[in-house]
Amino acid sequence: MINITFPDGAIRQYESGTTAMDIAKQISEGLARKVLVAQVDGDVWDASRPINKDASINFLKWEDEKGKETFWHSSAHLMAEAIENIYPGVKFWVGPPLEKGFYYDIDLGENQIGEEDLKKIEGKMSELAKQNNVFVRKEIAKDDAVQYFEKKGDEYKLDLLTNLKDGEITLYTQGNFTDLCRGPHIPTTGFIKGIKLTAIAGAYWKGDEKNKMLTRIYGVTFPSQKELDEYLVFLEEAKKRDHRKLGKELELFTFSEKVGMGLPMWLPKGAMLRERLQNFLKKIQEEYGYLPVITPHIGHKNLYVTSGHYEKYGKDSFQPIKTPQEGEEFFLKPMNCPHHCEIYKSSPRSYKDLPLRLAEFGTVYRYEQHGELHGLTRVRGFTQDDAHLFCMSHQVKEEFKKVIDIVLYVLKALNFTNFTAQISLRDKEDRSKYIGSDENWEIAENSIIEAAAEKGLNTVVEYGEAAFYGPKLDFMVRDAIGRKWQLGTIQVDYNLPERFDLTYIGEDNAKHRPVMIHRAPFGSMERFVAVLTEHCAGKFPLWLTPVQVKILAISEKFQPYAENLLFKLKNADIRAEIDDRNEKIGKKIRDTELAKVPYMLVVGEKEVNEEKISVRKQGHGDLGSQTLEEFIKLINEEVENKQ
Ligand SMILES: [Zn+2]
Ligand SMILES: [Zn+2]
C-alpha cells in the first residue's frame, strides 16, 4: 500500500500502481470527468500513470493553468493525427501549447494546405475526438526509438532524439497516431469538444531562416462548444479593438517601410495625445519630487562595457555606429539607466541628496526580429516613461509606496480598475544566481511586500521570478475584455550601482553604495497607448481624447454660428472641430460617432434663434439643449475629474 497526501493535508492509503484517475473516480465520477492531468509530488503527470510510492497528489482541471496547457498540447497531437490522416506521409516537428491554444510545425512534403483546408482538418479532429481515444504512454529505449523513426524516415523526430538519453524517452499514441513526446497529456481525446483552427503561417525549422520553411498551423480548443463560441465572440471584439486598426482610423500613428519596420511615427492627433499623457505624468512626478533629465540617443561603447550591455550586443542586435575616429564605436541606447548612472556620478552625492529621482521620457532602440514586430506593442524604437530612484536601503519601502501611489493614480485616471500586483522574489532554494548581499535582498524583498500591503494592493508572490540583480513589483492589469497586460514595473537593482561604482557619503562620513530603483508606470508610450486604445476601444477619456467636441451645422446657413462656437470653445481650451462637409446631418452624426468623438453640438434654426446648442454624447444620445456656458462647465468638470 502507498500513502497519498491530498491538497487539504488528508492522507489515504491505496494499492501501489493506482493512478490519479482511479483515485479521482473513487472520490466521484464528477471529479473524474474533470481531471485533465495530475500533479504528483509537484510534477505534472498523466492521470493514467501508475503511482508506485508515497506521494502528494493534486488534480488539475481546465481551470488550472497546467490543466489548460496539457489540454492544448494534447489538442496539438489530435490535430497532427487529423493531418496525418488526411495527408499521409507528412512529418511533424514540435507542437507546444501557447498562452491561448497551440500550434504544430509541419513539413507537408508535396502537400499544400491553405486557409480553406482548415475546416476539413477541424472536421477530422472532431471525428477523432469523438472516438475518445486514450493517450497511451510508452517508455522506450533510445535505440528502439531511433530505429522506429528511421524506419518512418522522420528526420525531425530523429533530430529531437539526439539530445535525449535512455530513460527519458517516451512515445505517446492516440488512435493511429504516435508521437515522440515527454508528455503529459489529457486522459482521452473525448475531452476535446470545441475545436477551431485559427491561422496558418510559415515558420523556419528551429526559427533559423537558413533552414527549411515548415508550415505552422495554429488552433484553439475547449472542453465545450459553448466555451469555444464565447471565445470566438471575444476574438471578434478583440479584432474591433485592435490598436493597429483604430490607430489608422483615429489617425494616431503610422509606419513606413522606408523609415524602417517597427519604427512608429506619431501623427498630429497621436502626438498630441501622447503629449497629454506625458504632461499628466510629469505633473504628478513633479509633485513627488522627480527631477527631469535629458540624455542622448546613443552612447559610447565604454558606457555599455561598464553597464554590461556590450556583452549582449550580438549579431542579432543593432550594430555599432562607427565614426571617422579609428576604432571608435557608439551604440543606440537600449535603456536609459547607464546614462542616468553617469548623471548620478556627475557630482558628489551625500545622504542628504537621497533619494535622488531622475526622470526622462527617454527613447531607446532594440532590434526585435521582423516576425516579432506588432503594431505599437512590439517595436524597434520606443520611448519609456523612465525614472531612476537612487536611495539608501532603508528608503526603499517609502520609495516603493510613492511609486505605487503614482501607478494607482495613472491606472485610475485611465479606467483600469482590475489589476493585481505581482511581487517577484528570489528562488527559495538556489540563491547563488543573485548578485548583492543577502542582507540587502532581505531588506528590499520585505520593503516591497510591506509597501504593497500598506497600500492595500491585491498581491501575488512569485518565487524565483526576480531578476538576478534585484526583486521587483509588476502591475498585472486586465483590460475591458479580460486580457492581461503587464504595466507599471518597479525594479530594484544592485547591479548597476556596483558596475558604475556609485557612492554617497553617509552620515558616518564614509562611502556607501546607493540602491537603484527603475520604474515606468506606462512602460513605454507606444505600448501603453496600444493597450489603452484596445482597453477603451478607441473611446479615450475626455481629458485625453484628440477631439473632444465636434460641431455639426445642419446646413451651410448656420456655419457662421458654428464658427463662433468653435472660437469660444477654443478660447476655453476645449479641443473642438467643425464638420463643414456638404453632407446630411444624419451622416455627419454617424461619422462623428464612428470617429469616437465624445460630444457633438448640433446647430440649426432653433439653436441659432435661442442662442443655444443641442448636445449629443457618445453612447448616451441626445442630452437636450444647453447654453454654451453650461456646456463648457460640463466639459471642464469632466476633464477635471478625469472621468
Ligand atoms: Zn505531447
Ligand atoms: Zn532603468
PDB file of N, CA and C and ligand atoms in Angstrom, residues 73 77 181 185, ligand 1:
ATOM      1  N   HIS A  73      -1.845  21.213 -25.496  1.00  0.00           N
ATOM      2  CA  HIS A  73      -0.773  20.422 -26.093  1.00  0.00           C
ATOM      3  C   HIS A  73      -1.343  19.110 -26.653  1.00  0.00           C
ATOM      4  N   HIS A  77      -1.576  17.204 -30.619  1.00  0.00           N
ATOM      5  CA  HIS A  77      -1.455  15.804 -31.054  1.00  0.00           C
ATOM      6  C   HIS A  77      -2.673  15.407 -31.885  1.00  0.00           C
ATOM      7  N   CYS A 181       7.187  12.236 -27.449  1.00  0.00           N
ATOM      8  CA  CYS A 181       6.777  13.351 -26.601  1.00  0.00           C
ATOM      9  C   CYS A 181       7.041  13.027 -25.143  1.00  0.00           C
ATOM     10  N   HIS A 185      -0.270  14.237 -21.128  1.00  0.00           N
ATOM     11  CA  HIS A 185      -1.445  14.522 -21.952  1.00  0.00           C
ATOM     12  C   HIS A 185      -2.710  14.302 -21.146  1.00  0.00           C
TER      13      HIS A 185
HETATM   14 ZN    ZN B   1       2.782  15.549 -26.403  1.00  0.00          ZN
END
